[in-house]
Coordinates of N, CA and C in Angstrom, one line a residue:
X1078 N 8.9 6.5 31.1 CA 7.8 6.7 30.2 C 6.5 6.6 31.1
X1079 N 5.6 7.6 30.9 CA 4.4 7.6 31.7 C 3.4 6.6 31.2
X1080 N 2.7 6.0 32.2 CA 1.7 5.0 31.8 C 0.5 5.7 31.2
X1081 N -0.2 5.1 30.2 CA -1.3 5.7 29.6 C -2.5 5.8 30.5
X1082 N -3.3 6.8 30.3 CA -4.5 7.0 31.1 C -5.5 5.9 30.7
X1083 N -6.0 5.1 31.6 CA -6.9 4.0 31.3 C -8.2 4.5 30.5
X1084 N -8.7 5.7 30.9 CA -9.9 6.2 30.3 C -9.6 6.6 28.8
X1085 N -8.5 7.2 28.6 CA -8.1 7.6 27.2 C -7.8 6.3 26.4
X1086 N -7.2 5.3 27.0 CA -6.9 4.1 26.2 C -8.2 3.4 25.8
X1087 N -9.2 3.4 26.7 CA -10.5 2.8 26.4 C -11.2 3.6 25.3
X1088 N -11.1 4.9 25.3 CA -11.8 5.7 24.3 C -11.1 5.5 22.9
X1089 N -9.8 5.3 22.9 CA -9.1 5.1 21.6 C -9.5 3.8 21.0
X1090 N -9.6 2.7 21.9 CA -10.0 1.4 21.4 C -11.4 1.5 20.9
X1091 N -12.3 2.1 21.7 CA -13.7 2.2 21.3 C -13.9 2.9 20.0
X1092 N -13.1 4.0 19.9 CA -13.2 4.9 18.6 C -12.8 4.1 17.4
X1093 N -11.7 3.3 17.6 CA -11.1 2.6 16.4 C -12.1 1.5 16.1
X1094 N -12.7 0.8 17.0 CA -13.7 -0.3 16.7 C -14.9 0.3 16.1
X1095 N -15.3 1.5 16.6 CA -16.5 2.1 16.0 C -16.3 2.5 14.6
X1096 N -15.1 3.1 14.2 CA -14.8 3.4 12.9 C -14.7 2.2 12.0
X1097 N -14.2 1.1 12.5 CA -14.1 -0.1 11.7 C -15.5 -0.7 11.4
X1098 N -16.4 -0.6 12.3 CA -17.7 -1.1 12.1 C -18.6 -0.1 11.3
X1099 N -18.3 1.1 11.3 CA -19.1 2.1 10.7 C -19.5 1.8 9.2
X1100 N -18.5 1.3 8.4 CA -18.8 1.0 7.0 C -19.6 -0.3 6.9
X1101 N -19.6 -1.0 8.0 CA -20.2 -2.4 7.9 C -21.7 -2.4 8.2
X1102 N -22.3 -1.2 8.6 CA -23.7 -1.2 9.0 C -24.5 -1.4 7.7
X1103 N -25.4 -2.4 7.7 CA -26.0 -2.9 6.5 C -26.9 -1.9 5.8
X1104 N -27.8 -1.2 6.5 CA -28.8 -0.4 5.8 C -28.5 1.1 6.0
X1105 N -27.4 1.5 6.4 CA -27.1 2.9 6.7 C -26.4 3.5 5.5
X1106 N -27.0 3.6 4.4 CA -26.4 4.2 3.2 C -27.4 5.0 2.4
X1107 N -28.1 5.9 2.9 CA -29.1 6.6 2.1 C -28.6 7.6 1.1
X1108 N -27.3 7.9 1.1 CA -26.7 8.9 0.3 C -26.6 8.4 -1.2
X1109 N -26.6 9.4 -2.0 CA -26.5 9.1 -3.5 C -25.0 9.5 -3.9
X1110 N -24.2 9.9 -2.9 CA -22.8 10.3 -3.2 C -21.9 9.1 -3.5
X1111 N -21.5 8.9 -4.8 CA -20.7 7.7 -5.2 C -19.4 7.6 -4.4
X1112 N -18.8 8.8 -4.0 CA -17.6 8.7 -3.2 C -17.7 8.0 -1.9
X1113 N -18.8 8.2 -1.2 CA -19.1 7.5 0.0 C -19.2 6.0 -0.2
X1114 N -20.0 5.7 -1.2 CA -20.2 4.2 -1.5 C -18.9 3.6 -1.9
X1115 N -18.1 4.3 -2.7 CA -16.8 3.7 -3.1 C -15.9 3.5 -1.9
X1116 N -15.9 4.5 -1.0 CA -15.1 4.3 0.2 C -15.5 3.1 1.0
X1117 N -16.8 2.9 1.1 CA -17.3 1.7 1.8 C -16.8 0.4 1.2
X1118 N -16.8 0.4 -0.2 CA -16.3 -0.8 -0.9 C -14.8 -1.0 -0.6
X1119 N -14.1 0.1 -0.7 CA -12.6 0.0 -0.4 C -12.4 -0.4 1.0
X1120 N -13.2 0.0 2.0 CA -13.1 -0.4 3.4 C -13.3 -1.9 3.5
X1121 N -14.3 -2.4 2.9 CA -14.6 -3.9 2.9 C -13.4 -4.6 2.3
X1122 N -12.8 -4.1 1.2 CA -11.7 -4.8 0.6 C -10.5 -4.8 1.5
X1123 N -10.3 -3.8 2.3 CA -9.2 -3.8 3.3 C -9.4 -4.9 4.3
X1124 N -10.7 -5.1 4.7 CA -11.1 -6.2 5.6 C -11.2 -7.5 5.0
X1125 N -11.0 -7.6 3.7 CA -11.1 -8.9 2.9 C -12.4 -9.5 3.0
X1126 N -13.5 -8.7 3.0 CA -14.8 -9.1 3.2 C -15.6 -9.0 1.8
X1127 N -15.4 -10.1 1.0 CA -15.9 -10.1 -0.3 C -17.5 -10.0 -0.3
X1128 N -18.1 -10.7 0.6 CA -19.6 -10.6 0.6 C -20.1 -9.2 0.9
X1129 N -19.4 -8.5 1.8 CA -19.8 -7.1 2.1 C -19.5 -6.2 0.9
X1130 N -18.5 -6.5 0.1 CA -18.2 -5.7 -1.1 C -19.4 -5.9 -2.0
X1131 N -19.8 -7.1 -2.3 CA -20.9 -7.4 -3.2 C -22.2 -6.9 -2.7
X1132 N -22.4 -6.9 -1.4 CA -23.6 -6.4 -0.8 C -23.7 -4.9 -1.0
X1133 N -22.6 -4.2 -0.8 CA -22.6 -2.8 -1.0 C -22.8 -2.5 -2.5
X1134 N -22.1 -3.2 -3.4 CA -22.3 -3.0 -4.8 C -23.8 -3.2 -5.2
X1135 N -24.4 -4.2 -4.6 CA -25.9 -4.4 -4.9 C -26.7 -3.3 -4.5
X1136 N -26.4 -2.7 -3.3 CA -27.2 -1.6 -2.8 C -26.9 -0.3 -3.7
X1137 N -25.7 -0.2 -4.2 CA -25.4 0.9 -5.1 C -26.2 0.8 -6.4
X1138 N -26.1 -0.4 -6.9 CA -26.8 -0.7 -8.2 C -28.3 -0.4 -8.1
X1139 N -28.9 -0.8 -6.9 CA -30.3 -0.6 -6.7 C -30.7 0.9 -6.7
X1140 N -29.7 1.7 -6.3 CA -29.9 3.2 -6.3 C -29.4 3.8 -7.6
X1141 N -29.0 3.0 -8.6 CA -28.5 3.6 -9.8 C -27.1 4.2 -9.8
X1142 N -26.3 3.8 -8.8 CA -25.0 4.4 -8.6 C -23.9 3.4 -9.1
X1143 N -23.0 3.8 -9.9 CA -22.0 2.9 -10.4 C -20.6 3.2 -9.7
X1144 N -19.9 2.2 -9.2 CA -18.6 2.4 -8.6 C -17.7 3.1 -9.5
X1145 N -16.6 3.7 -9.0 CA -15.6 4.3 -9.8 C -14.6 3.3 -10.2
X1146 N -13.6 3.8 -11.0 CA -12.6 2.9 -11.6 C -11.7 2.2 -10.6
X1147 N -11.7 2.7 -9.4 CA -10.8 2.0 -8.4 C -11.6 1.0 -7.5
X1148 N -12.9 1.3 -7.3 CA -13.8 0.4 -6.5 C -14.4 -0.7 -7.4
X1149 N -14.6 -0.5 -8.6 CA -15.2 -1.5 -9.5 C -14.3 -2.8 -9.6
X1150 N -13.0 -2.6 -9.8 CA -12.1 -3.8 -9.8 C -12.2 -4.6 -8.5
X1151 N -12.5 -4.0 -7.4 CA -12.6 -4.7 -6.1 C -13.9 -5.5 -6.2
X1152 N -14.9 -5.0 -6.7 CA -16.2 -5.8 -6.8 C -16.0 -7.0 -7.8
X1153 N -15.3 -6.8 -8.9 CA -15.1 -7.9 -9.8 C -14.1 -8.9 -9.2
X1154 N -13.1 -8.5 -8.5 CA -12.2 -9.5 -7.8 C -13.0 -10.3 -6.8
X1155 N -13.9 -9.6 -6.0 CA -14.8 -10.3 -5.1 C -15.6 -11.4 -5.8
X1156 N -16.2 -11.0 -6.9 CA -17.0 -12.0 -7.7 C -16.1 -13.2 -8.1
X1157 N -14.9 -12.9 -8.5 CA -14.0 -14.0 -8.9 C -13.6 -14.9 -7.7
X1158 N -13.3 -14.3 -6.6 CA -13.0 -15.1 -5.4 C -14.1 -15.9 -4.9
X1159 N -15.4 -15.4 -5.0 CA -16.5 -16.1 -4.5 C -17.2 -16.9 -5.6
X1160 N -16.7 -16.8 -6.8 CA -17.2 -17.6 -8.0 C -18.7 -17.3 -8.2
X1161 N -19.0 -16.0 -8.2 CA -20.4 -15.6 -8.5 C -20.4 -15.1 -9.9
X1162 N -20.6 -16.0 -10.8 CA -20.5 -15.6 -12.3 C -21.7 -14.7 -12.7
X1163 N -22.8 -14.9 -12.1 CA -24.0 -14.1 -12.6 C -23.8 -12.6 -12.2
X1164 N -23.3 -12.4 -11.0 CA -23.1 -11.0 -10.6 C -22.0 -10.4 -11.4
X1165 N -20.9 -11.1 -11.6 CA -19.8 -10.6 -12.4 C -20.2 -10.3 -13.9
X1166 N -21.0 -11.2 -14.5 CA -21.5 -10.9 -15.8 C -22.4 -9.7 -15.8
X1167 N -23.2 -9.5 -14.8 CA -24.1 -8.3 -14.7 C -23.3 -7.1 -14.6
X1168 N -22.2 -7.1 -13.8 CA -21.3 -5.9 -13.8 C -20.7 -5.7 -15.1
X1169 N -20.2 -6.7 -15.8 CA -19.7 -6.5 -17.1 C -20.7 -5.9 -18.1
X1170 N -21.9 -6.4 -18.1 CA -23.0 -5.9 -19.0 C -23.2 -4.4 -18.7
X1171 N -23.2 -4.0 -17.4 CA -23.4 -2.6 -17.1 C -22.3 -1.8 -17.6
X1172 N -21.1 -2.3 -17.5 CA -19.9 -1.6 -17.9 C -19.9 -1.3 -19.4
X1173 N -20.5 -2.1 -20.2 CA -20.4 -2.0 -21.7 C -21.0 -0.6 -22.1
X1174 N -21.9 0.0 -21.3 CA -22.5 1.2 -21.7 C -21.9 2.4 -21.0
X1175 N -20.7 2.2 -20.5 CA -20.0 3.3 -19.8 C -18.6 3.5 -20.3
X1176 N -18.0 4.6 -19.9 CA -16.6 4.8 -20.3 C -15.6 4.0 -19.4
X1177 N -16.1 3.5 -18.3 CA -15.3 2.7 -17.4 C -14.7 1.4 -18.1
X1178 N -15.4 0.9 -19.1 CA -14.9 -0.3 -19.8 C -13.6 0.0 -20.4
X1179 N -13.2 1.2 -20.7 CA -11.9 1.6 -21.3 C -10.8 1.7 -20.3
X1180 N -11.1 1.6 -19.0 CA -10.1 1.7 -18.0 C -9.3 0.4 -17.9
X1181 N -8.0 0.6 -17.9 CA -7.1 -0.6 -17.9 C -7.3 -1.5 -16.6
X1182 N -7.4 -0.8 -15.5 CA -7.7 -1.6 -14.2 C -9.0 -2.4 -14.3
X1183 N -10.0 -1.8 -14.8 CA -11.3 -2.4 -14.9 C -11.2 -3.6 -15.9
X1184 N -10.6 -3.4 -17.0 CA -10.5 -4.5 -18.0 C -9.7 -5.6 -17.4
X1185 N -8.6 -5.3 -16.7 CA -7.8 -6.4 -16.1 C -8.5 -7.1 -15.0
X1186 N -9.4 -6.4 -14.3 CA -10.2 -7.0 -13.3 C -11.2 -7.9 -13.9
X1187 N -11.7 -7.5 -15.1 CA -12.7 -8.4 -15.8 C -12.0 -9.7 -16.2
X1188 N -10.7 -9.6 -16.8 CA -10.0 -10.7 -17.2 C -9.7 -11.6 -15.9
X1189 N -9.4 -11.0 -14.8 CA -9.1 -11.7 -13.6 C -10.4 -12.5 -13.1
X1190 N -11.5 -11.8 -13.2 CA -12.8 -12.4 -12.8 C -13.1 -13.6 -13.6
X1191 N -13.0 -13.5 -14.9 CA -13.4 -14.6 -15.8 C -12.4 -15.8 -15.6
X1192 N -11.1 -15.5 -15.5 CA -10.3 -16.7 -15.4 C -10.4 -17.4 -14.0
X1193 N -10.7 -16.6 -12.9 CA -10.9 -17.2 -11.6 C -12.2 -18.1 -11.6
X1194 N -13.1 -17.7 -12.5 CA -14.3 -18.5 -12.7 C -14.1 -19.6 -13.7
X1195 N -12.9 -19.8 -14.2 CA -12.5 -20.8 -15.2 C -13.2 -20.6 -16.5
X1196 N -13.5 -19.3 -16.9 CA -14.1 -19.0 -18.1 C -13.0 -18.3 -19.0
X1197 N -12.1 -19.1 -19.5 CA -10.9 -18.6 -20.2 C -11.3 -18.0 -21.5
X1198 N -12.3 -18.5 -22.2 CA -12.7 -17.9 -23.5 C -13.2 -16.5 -23.3
X1199 N -14.0 -16.3 -22.2 CA -14.5 -14.9 -21.9 C -13.3 -14.0 -21.5
X1200 N -12.4 -14.6 -20.7 CA -11.2 -13.8 -20.3 C -10.4 -13.4 -21.5
X1201 N -10.2 -14.3 -22.4 CA -9.5 -14.0 -23.7 C -10.2 -13.0 -24.5
X1202 N -11.5 -13.1 -24.6 CA -12.3 -12.1 -25.3 C -12.1 -10.7 -24.8
X1203 N -12.2 -10.6 -23.5 CA -12.0 -9.2 -22.9 C -10.6 -8.8 -23.2
X1204 N -9.6 -9.6 -23.0 CA -8.2 -9.3 -23.2 C -8.0 -8.8 -24.7
X1205 N -8.5 -9.6 -25.6 CA -8.4 -9.3 -27.0 C -9.0 -7.9 -27.4
X1206 N -10.0 -7.5 -26.7 CA -10.7 -6.2 -26.9 C -10.0 -5.0 -26.3
X1207 N -8.9 -5.2 -25.6 CA -8.1 -4.1 -25.0 C -7.3 -3.5 -26.1
X1208 N -7.5 -2.2 -26.4 CA -6.8 -1.6 -27.5 C -5.3 -1.5 -27.2
X1209 N -4.9 -1.0 -26.1 CA -3.5 -0.9 -25.7 C -3.2 -1.8 -24.5
X1210 N -2.7 -2.9 -24.8 CA -2.4 -3.9 -23.7 C -1.1 -3.6 -23.0
X1211 N -1.2 -3.3 -21.8 CA -0.1 -3.0 -21.0 C 0.4 -4.2 -20.1
X1212 N 1.3 -3.9 -19.2 CA 1.8 -5.0 -18.4 C 0.7 -5.6 -17.5
X1213 N -0.2 -4.7 -16.9 CA -1.2 -5.2 -16.0 C -2.1 -6.2 -16.7
X1214 N -2.6 -5.8 -17.8 CA -3.6 -6.7 -18.5 C -2.9 -8.0 -19.0
X1215 N -1.6 -7.8 -19.5 CA -0.9 -9.0 -19.9 C -0.6 -10.0 -18.8
X1216 N -0.2 -9.4 -17.6 CA 0.0 -10.3 -16.5 C -1.3 -11.0 -16.0
X1217 N -2.4 -10.3 -16.2 CA -3.7 -10.8 -15.8 C -4.1 -12.0 -16.6
X1218 N -3.9 -11.9 -17.9 CA -4.3 -13.1 -18.8 C -3.3 -14.2 -18.7
X1219 N -2.0 -13.9 -18.6 CA -1.0 -15.0 -18.4 C -1.2 -15.7 -17.1
X1220 N -1.5 -14.9 -16.0 CA -1.8 -15.5 -14.7 C -3.0 -16.4 -14.8
X1221 N -4.0 -15.9 -15.5 CA -5.2 -16.7 -15.7 C -5.0 -18.1 -16.3
X1222 N -4.2 -18.1 -17.4 CA -3.9 -19.3 -18.0 C -3.1 -20.2 -17.1
X1223 N -2.1 -19.7 -16.4 CA -1.4 -20.5 -15.4 C -2.3 -21.0 -14.3
X1224 N -3.2 -20.2 -13.8 CA -4.1 -20.6 -12.7 C -5.0 -21.7 -13.1
X1225 N -5.3 -21.7 -14.4 CA -6.2 -22.8 -15.0 C -5.4 -23.9 -15.5
X1226 N -4.2 -24.0 -15.2 CA -3.3 -25.1 -15.6 C -3.1 -25.2 -17.1
X1227 N -3.3 -24.1 -17.8 CA -3.1 -24.0 -19.3 C -1.7 -23.4 -19.5
X1228 N -0.7 -24.2 -19.1 CA 0.7 -23.7 -19.2 C 1.2 -23.4 -20.6
X1229 N 0.8 -24.2 -21.5 CA 1.3 -24.0 -22.9 C 0.7 -22.6 -23.4
X1230 N -0.6 -22.4 -23.1 CA -1.3 -21.2 -23.5 C -0.6 -20.0 -22.9
X1231 N -0.2 -20.1 -21.6 CA 0.5 -19.0 -20.9 C 1.8 -18.7 -21.6
X1232 N 2.5 -19.7 -22.0 CA 3.8 -19.5 -22.6 C 3.6 -18.9 -24.0
X1233 N 2.6 -19.3 -24.7 CA 2.4 -18.7 -26.0 C 2.0 -17.3 -25.9
X1234 N 1.1 -16.9 -24.9 CA 0.8 -15.5 -24.7 C 2.0 -14.7 -24.3
X1235 N 2.8 -15.3 -23.5 CA 4.0 -14.6 -23.1 C 4.9 -14.3 -24.3
X1236 N 5.1 -15.3 -25.1 CA 5.9 -15.1 -26.3 C 5.3 -14.1 -27.3
X1237 N 4.0 -14.1 -27.4 CA 3.3 -13.1 -28.2 C 3.5 -11.7 -27.7
X1238 N 3.4 -11.5 -26.4 CA 3.6 -10.2 -25.8 C 5.1 -9.8 -26.0
X1239 N 6.0 -10.7 -26.0 CA 7.4 -10.3 -26.2 C 7.6 -9.8 -27.7
X1240 N 6.9 -10.5 -28.6 CA 7.0 -10.1 -30.0 C 6.4 -8.7 -30.3
X1241 N 5.3 -8.4 -29.5 CA 4.6 -7.1 -29.7 C 5.5 -5.9 -29.2
X1242 N 6.4 -6.2 -28.4 CA 7.2 -5.1 -27.8 C 8.1 -4.5 -28.8

């Protein structure tokens, strides 16, 4: 096997590092294209950088751009992991006036956010408002009860879901 060209190897490493840093540049987002913003949020999620996810979300919000149904749950999950209730509540309030509130992934992410912040009543409120509860939303609320050490509540919810089937 031939040894790699040192110049080529350096260029590949530099290019991959440059692409990795590209989405992390703080003020380099003058575009109004939601797809670009959403891809930046997804990139931050791959890097497990919750602060960057929320920073990008804040800049989107300031420009009047709302994330799509795949990036929005990432922002809500970041709120839950960082325990930033105010930002999560603000996202929830903005969602109430959009059709994104009807998305199963978004609703499940809201449930996840509220229980990670130990707001079980709010998580249950969001869960109860879901018209067609599927496996994802059921798992989210049951996991929330278990995560908050409400094991009896988790069992009761599980049994209720079994009866609904």
